[in-house]
Amino acid sequence: MPTAATLLVPASVLNDALAKARAAARAVLPLVAETLRHQFPTGAYLVLTRPSDDYDDDCVELDSIRDADGQTVQKLSAYGRGSYRLPTVPEHIAALWGDADPRNPGAVLELIQRIDGASPYEFFDFLPEELRTAEEIQAEDDGGRSPLGLPLAPPEVEPKRCAVCLVTLEEHAGRICPRP
């Protein structure tokens, strides 16, 4: 017969599970960004907010898609009527959403909230100030919360360089390395 001591599990089991959940949440962020980039090709950031009212919980909410100049490309709401859908995405991206529909703002919000729920305040940075509206800046100055932003473009990757002459491989354009 098992004793109480054999039924106990070390705290490290929970720590390991939470670390895996955070890693999975971080790994899914690019799916959200890539999906929205396909839906809104001129978009640069998904803007999110956290409510500041006493009666609201602390979950992130959809606000908008903004371009690189801070102009709103699309206002977003997860609470629109059934006819409100986001643009379609390529099938290979839609398939990565499983049973959820990436055209449904509610499904997008649910995934974002699940990501945030894995480790609140870890995954979303503040929206760069140059992309904030005057109202958002004033609200922050008045003690409100800063909007959050998820960049939609992947981070720029340093171009590969020739190991001999350090010229980018693109600059080589198929030519033989100028250095022997």
PDB file of C-alpha atoms in Angstrom:
ATOM      1  CA  MET A   1       0.000   0.000   0.000  1.00  0.00           C
ATOM      2  CA  PRO A   2       1.433   3.403  -0.961  1.00  0.00           C
ATOM      3  CA  THR A   3       2.257   5.773   1.822  1.00  0.00           C
ATOM      4  CA  ALA A   4       1.552   9.496   1.813  1.00  0.00           C
ATOM      5  CA  ALA A   5       5.240  10.133   1.151  1.00  0.00           C
ATOM      6  CA  THR A   6       5.181   8.083  -2.073  1.00  0.00           C
ATOM      7  CA  LEU A   7       2.232  10.110  -3.390  1.00  0.00           C
ATOM      8  CA  LEU A   8       4.071  13.389  -3.023  1.00  0.00           C
ATOM      9  CA  VAL A   9       5.572  15.083  -6.043  1.00  0.00           C
ATOM     10  CA  PRO A  10       8.479  17.527  -5.833  1.00  0.00           C
ATOM     11  CA  ALA A  11       7.807  21.197  -6.555  1.00  0.00           C
ATOM     12  CA  SER A  12      10.252  20.943  -9.452  1.00  0.00           C
ATOM     13  CA  VAL A  13       7.581  19.057 -11.429  1.00  0.00           C
ATOM     14  CA  LEU A  14       5.405  22.178 -11.435  1.00  0.00           C
ATOM     15  CA  ASN A  15       8.383  24.422 -12.173  1.00  0.00           C
ATOM     16  CA  ASP A  16       9.297  22.253 -15.160  1.00  0.00           C
ATOM     17  CA  ALA A  17       5.718  22.248 -16.472  1.00  0.00           C
ATOM     18  CA  LEU A  18       5.448  26.040 -16.167  1.00  0.00           C
ATOM     19  CA  ALA A  19       8.790  26.499 -17.941  1.00  0.00           C
ATOM     20  CA  LYS A  20       7.538  24.299 -20.776  1.00  0.00           C
ATOM     21  CA  ALA A  21       4.297  26.291 -20.957  1.00  0.00           C
ATOM     22  CA  ARG A  22       6.245  29.581 -21.168  1.00  0.00           C
ATOM     23  CA  ALA A  23       8.492  28.159 -23.898  1.00  0.00           C
ATOM     24  CA  ALA A  24       5.451  26.953 -25.860  1.00  0.00           C
ATOM     25  CA  ALA A  25       3.750  30.343 -25.483  1.00  0.00           C
ATOM     26  CA  ARG A  26       6.875  32.129 -26.736  1.00  0.00           C
ATOM     27  CA  ALA A  27       7.075  29.693 -29.668  1.00  0.00           C
ATOM     28  CA  VAL A  28       3.463  30.429 -30.703  1.00  0.00           C
ATOM     29  CA  LEU A  29       3.912  34.241 -30.784  1.00  0.00           C
ATOM     30  CA  PRO A  30       5.399  34.193 -34.310  1.00  0.00           C
ATOM     31  CA  LEU A  31       2.286  32.327 -35.530  1.00  0.00           C
ATOM     32  CA  VAL A  32       0.092  35.199 -34.344  1.00  0.00           C
ATOM     33  CA  ALA A  33       2.415  37.788 -35.905  1.00  0.00           C
ATOM     34  CA  GLU A  34       2.710  35.929 -39.218  1.00  0.00           C
ATOM     35  CA  THR A  35      -1.053  35.403 -39.399  1.00  0.00           C
ATOM     36  CA  LEU A  36      -1.774  39.098 -38.848  1.00  0.00           C
ATOM     37  CA  ARG A  37       1.001  40.106 -41.262  1.00  0.00           C
ATOM     38  CA  HIS A  38      -0.737  38.092 -43.979  1.00  0.00           C
ATOM     39  CA  GLN A  39      -4.113  39.574 -43.067  1.00  0.00           C
ATOM     40  CA  PHE A  40      -2.803  43.147 -42.914  1.00  0.00           C
ATOM     41  CA  PRO A  41       0.282  43.428 -45.172  1.00  0.00           C
ATOM     42  CA  THR A  42       0.814  47.114 -44.335  1.00  0.00           C
ATOM     43  CA  GLY A  43       0.569  46.453 -40.599  1.00  0.00           C
ATOM     44  CA  ALA A  44       3.662  46.712 -38.422  1.00  0.00           C
ATOM     45  CA  TYR A  45       2.234  46.129 -34.916  1.00  0.00           C
ATOM     46  CA  LEU A  46      -0.644  44.429 -33.215  1.00  0.00           C
ATOM     47  CA  VAL A  47      -1.689  46.835 -30.470  1.00  0.00           C
ATOM     48  CA  LEU A  48      -3.031  45.386 -27.234  1.00  0.00           C
ATOM     49  CA  THR A  49      -4.283  47.016 -24.067  1.00  0.00           C
ATOM     50  CA  ARG A  50      -4.788  45.988 -20.460  1.00  0.00           C
ATOM     51  CA  PRO A  51      -7.867  47.438 -18.781  1.00  0.00           C
ATOM     52  CA  SER A  52      -7.257  49.954 -16.056  1.00  0.00           C
ATOM     53  CA  ASP A  53     -10.755  49.930 -14.559  1.00  0.00           C
ATOM     54  CA  ASP A  54     -11.241  48.446 -11.107  1.00  0.00           C
ATOM     55  CA  TYR A  55     -13.936  46.041 -12.272  1.00  0.00           C
ATOM     56  CA  ASP A  56     -11.956  44.545 -15.169  1.00  0.00           C
ATOM     57  CA  ASP A  57      -9.515  41.699 -14.937  1.00  0.00           C
ATOM     58  CA  ASP A  58      -5.927  42.041 -16.062  1.00  0.00           C
ATOM     59  CA  CYS A  59      -6.238  40.235 -19.422  1.00  0.00           C
ATOM     60  CA  VAL A  60      -4.929  41.776 -22.604  1.00  0.00           C
ATOM     61  CA  GLU A  61      -7.492  43.027 -25.122  1.00  0.00           C
ATOM     62  CA  LEU A  62      -7.267  43.645 -28.857  1.00  0.00           C
ATOM     63  CA  ASP A  63      -7.007  47.278 -29.927  1.00  0.00           C
ATOM     64  CA  SER A  64      -5.768  47.653 -33.510  1.00  0.00           C
ATOM     65  CA  ILE A  65      -3.243  46.938 -36.205  1.00  0.00           C
ATOM     66  CA  ARG A  66      -0.935  49.903 -36.831  1.00  0.00           C
ATOM     67  CA  ASP A  67       1.481  50.574 -39.648  1.00  0.00           C
ATOM     68  CA  ALA A  68       5.101  51.680 -39.237  1.00  0.00           C
ATOM     69  CA  ASP A  69       3.963  55.328 -39.049  1.00  0.00           C
ATOM     70  CA  GLY A  70       1.515  54.640 -36.214  1.00  0.00           C
ATOM     71  CA  GLN A  71      -1.573  54.962 -38.413  1.00  0.00           C
ATOM     72  CA  THR A  72      -4.389  52.560 -37.658  1.00  0.00           C
ATOM     73  CA  VAL A  73      -4.757  49.991 -40.412  1.00  0.00           C
ATOM     74  CA  GLN A  74      -7.626  48.155 -38.672  1.00  0.00           C
ATOM     75  CA  LYS A  75      -9.464  48.604 -35.388  1.00  0.00           C
ATOM     76  CA  LEU A  76      -9.956  45.242 -33.708  1.00  0.00           C
ATOM     77  CA  SER A  77     -12.614  43.933 -31.392  1.00  0.00           C
ATOM     78  CA  ALA A  78     -13.174  40.375 -30.312  1.00  0.00           C
ATOM     79  CA  TYR A  79     -16.758  41.165 -29.435  1.00  0.00           C
ATOM     80  CA  GLY A  80     -18.164  42.035 -32.870  1.00  0.00           C
ATOM     81  CA  ARG A  81     -21.192  40.334 -34.368  1.00  0.00           C
ATOM     82  CA  GLY A  82     -20.880  37.033 -36.248  1.00  0.00           C
ATOM     83  CA  SER A  83     -20.313  38.716 -39.607  1.00  0.00           C
ATOM     84  CA  TYR A  84     -17.104  40.396 -38.411  1.00  0.00           C
ATOM     85  CA  ARG A  85     -14.187  38.429 -39.832  1.00  0.00           C
ATOM     86  CA  LEU A  86     -10.552  39.213 -40.454  1.00  0.00           C
ATOM     87  CA  PRO A  87      -9.063  38.571 -43.908  1.00  0.00           C
ATOM     88  CA  THR A  88      -8.159  35.048 -44.954  1.00  0.00           C
ATOM     89  CA  VAL A  89      -4.696  33.576 -44.574  1.00  0.00           C
ATOM     90  CA  PRO A  90      -2.864  30.921 -46.591  1.00  0.00           C
ATOM     91  CA  GLU A  91      -4.050  27.387 -45.839  1.00  0.00           C
ATOM     92  CA  HIS A  92      -0.709  26.295 -44.384  1.00  0.00           C
ATOM     93  CA  ILE A  93      -0.962  29.060 -41.770  1.00  0.00           C
ATOM     94  CA  ALA A  94      -4.668  28.495 -41.051  1.00  0.00           C
ATOM     95  CA  ALA A  95      -3.899  24.799 -40.460  1.00  0.00           C
ATOM     96  CA  LEU A  96      -1.484  25.749 -37.663  1.00  0.00           C
ATOM     97  CA  TRP A  97      -4.415  27.253 -35.759  1.00  0.00           C
ATOM     98  CA  GLY A  98      -5.981  23.807 -35.328  1.00  0.00           C
ATOM     99  CA  ASP A  99      -9.714  24.054 -34.675  1.00  0.00           C
ATOM    100  CA  ALA A 100      -9.543  27.830 -34.151  1.00  0.00           C
ATOM    101  CA  ASP A 101     -10.312  30.180 -37.047  1.00  0.00           C
ATOM    102  CA  PRO A 102      -7.665  32.909 -37.454  1.00  0.00           C
ATOM    103  CA  ARG A 103     -10.295  35.041 -39.233  1.00  0.00           C
ATOM    104  CA  ASN A 104     -12.296  35.177 -36.004  1.00  0.00           C
ATOM    105  CA  PRO A 105     -11.093  38.060 -33.793  1.00  0.00           C
ATOM    106  CA  GLY A 106     -12.316  36.123 -30.753  1.00  0.00           C
ATOM    107  CA  ALA A 107     -10.024  33.203 -31.620  1.00  0.00           C
ATOM    108  CA  VAL A 108      -7.095  35.585 -32.091  1.00  0.00           C
ATOM    109  CA  LEU A 109      -7.812  37.184 -28.708  1.00  0.00           C
ATOM    110  CA  GLU A 110      -8.187  33.801 -27.003  1.00  0.00           C
ATOM    111  CA  LEU A 111      -4.793  32.637 -28.276  1.00  0.00           C
ATOM    112  CA  ILE A 112      -3.157  35.909 -27.252  1.00  0.00           C
ATOM    113  CA  GLN A 113      -4.700  35.671 -23.786  1.00  0.00           C
ATOM    114  CA  ARG A 114      -3.517  32.069 -23.453  1.00  0.00           C
ATOM    115  CA  ILE A 115       0.012  33.165 -24.412  1.00  0.00           C
ATOM    116  CA  ASP A 116      -0.107  36.033 -21.924  1.00  0.00           C
ATOM    117  CA  GLY A 117      -1.606  33.757 -19.274  1.00  0.00           C
ATOM    118  CA  ALA A 118       1.433  31.468 -19.416  1.00  0.00           C
ATOM    119  CA  SER A 119       3.476  34.298 -17.920  1.00  0.00           C
ATOM    120  CA  PRO A 120       1.717  37.666 -17.661  1.00  0.00           C
ATOM    121  CA  TYR A 121       3.815  40.706 -18.525  1.00  0.00           C
ATOM    122  CA  GLU A 122       6.567  38.620 -20.133  1.00  0.00           C
ATOM    123  CA  PHE A 123       5.705  38.372 -23.816  1.00  0.00           C
ATOM    124  CA  PHE A 124       4.401  41.767 -24.928  1.00  0.00           C
ATOM    125  CA  ASP A 125       6.496  44.925 -24.930  1.00  0.00           C
ATOM    126  CA  PHE A 126       5.171  48.445 -24.749  1.00  0.00           C
ATOM    127  CA  LEU A 127       4.153  49.907 -28.074  1.00  0.00           C
ATOM    128  CA  PRO A 128       6.952  52.241 -29.207  1.00  0.00           C
ATOM    129  CA  GLU A 129       6.057  55.798 -28.241  1.00  0.00           C
ATOM    130  CA  GLU A 130       6.330  57.070 -31.823  1.00  0.00           C
ATOM    131  CA  LEU A 131       3.449  54.746 -32.773  1.00  0.00           C
ATOM    132  CA  ARG A 132       1.130  55.807 -29.938  1.00  0.00           C
ATOM    133  CA  THR A 133      -1.744  58.179 -30.454  1.00  0.00           C
ATOM    134  CA  ALA A 134      -1.919  61.512 -28.673  1.00  0.00           C
ATOM    135  CA  GLU A 135      -4.824  60.128 -26.612  1.00  0.00           C
ATOM    136  CA  GLU A 136      -2.757  57.112 -25.528  1.00  0.00           C
ATOM    137  CA  ILE A 137       0.158  59.315 -24.510  1.00  0.00           C
ATOM    138  CA  GLN A 138      -2.163  61.624 -22.573  1.00  0.00           C
ATOM    139  CA  ALA A 139      -3.873  58.674 -20.870  1.00  0.00           C
ATOM    140  CA  GLU A 140      -0.484  57.314 -19.829  1.00  0.00           C
ATOM    141  CA  ASP A 141       0.541  60.753 -18.522  1.00  0.00           C
ATOM    142  CA  ASP A 142      -2.686  60.736 -16.497  1.00  0.00           C
ATOM    143  CA  GLY A 143      -1.745  57.421 -14.867  1.00  0.00           C
ATOM    144  CA  GLY A 144      -3.259  55.032 -17.406  1.00  0.00           C
ATOM    145  CA  ARG A 145      -1.578  51.993 -18.832  1.00  0.00           C
ATOM    146  CA  SER A 146       0.685  52.067 -21.859  1.00  0.00           C
ATOM    147  CA  PRO A 147      -0.520  50.111 -24.879  1.00  0.00           C
ATOM    148  CA  LEU A 148       1.354  46.937 -25.705  1.00  0.00           C
ATOM    149  CA  GLY A 149       2.643  45.957 -29.116  1.00  0.00           C
ATOM    150  CA  LEU A 150       3.531  42.777 -30.936  1.00  0.00           C
ATOM    151  CA  PRO A 151       5.712  43.436 -34.006  1.00  0.00           C
ATOM    152  CA  LEU A 152       4.255  41.741 -37.069  1.00  0.00           C
ATOM    153  CA  ALA A 153       7.454  41.646 -39.099  1.00  0.00           C
ATOM    154  CA  PRO A 154      10.053  39.059 -38.154  1.00  0.00           C
ATOM    155  CA  PRO A 155      13.242  40.514 -36.703  1.00  0.00           C
ATOM    156  CA  GLU A 156      15.781  41.370 -39.352  1.00  0.00           C
ATOM    157  CA  VAL A 157      18.347  38.644 -39.795  1.00  0.00           C
ATOM    158  CA  GLU A 158      21.963  39.574 -40.305  1.00  0.00           C
ATOM    159  CA  PRO A 159      22.869  38.646 -43.894  1.00  0.00           C
ATOM    160  CA  LYS A 160      25.276  35.751 -44.364  1.00  0.00           C
ATOM    161  CA  ARG A 161      28.791  36.837 -45.203  1.00  0.00           C
ATOM    162  CA  CYS A 162      31.638  35.212 -47.074  1.00  0.00           C
ATOM    163  CA  ALA A 163      34.058  33.728 -44.545  1.00  0.00           C
ATOM    164  CA  VAL A 164      37.032  34.904 -46.618  1.00  0.00           C
ATOM    165  CA  CYS A 165      36.276  38.531 -47.525  1.00  0.00           C
ATOM    166  CA  LEU A 166      33.248  39.254 -45.265  1.00  0.00           C
ATOM    167  CA  VAL A 167      31.217  40.648 -48.201  1.00  0.00           C
ATOM    168  CA  THR A 168      27.580  39.605 -47.991  1.00  0.00           C
ATOM    169  CA  LEU A 169      26.750  36.572 -50.088  1.00  0.00           C
ATOM    170  CA  GLU A 170      24.165  38.682 -51.898  1.00  0.00           C
ATOM    171  CA  GLU A 171      26.909  41.123 -52.903  1.00  0.00           C
ATOM    172  CA  HIS A 172      28.958  38.240 -54.252  1.00  0.00           C
ATOM    173  CA  ALA A 173      25.991  37.435 -56.519  1.00  0.00           C
ATOM    174  CA  GLY A 174      27.587  34.242 -57.768  1.00  0.00           C
ATOM    175  CA  ARG A 175      30.994  35.772 -58.449  1.00  0.00           C
ATOM    176  CA  ILE A 176      34.208  34.225 -57.245  1.00  0.00           C
ATOM    177  CA  CYS A 177      35.504  35.643 -53.984  1.00  0.00           C
ATOM    178  CA  PRO A 178      37.793  38.643 -54.713  1.00  0.00           C
ATOM    179  CA  ARG A 179      40.292  37.376 -52.168  1.00  0.00           C
ATOM    180  CA  PRO A 180      42.234  34.159 -52.776  1.00  0.00           C
TER     181      PRO A 180
END
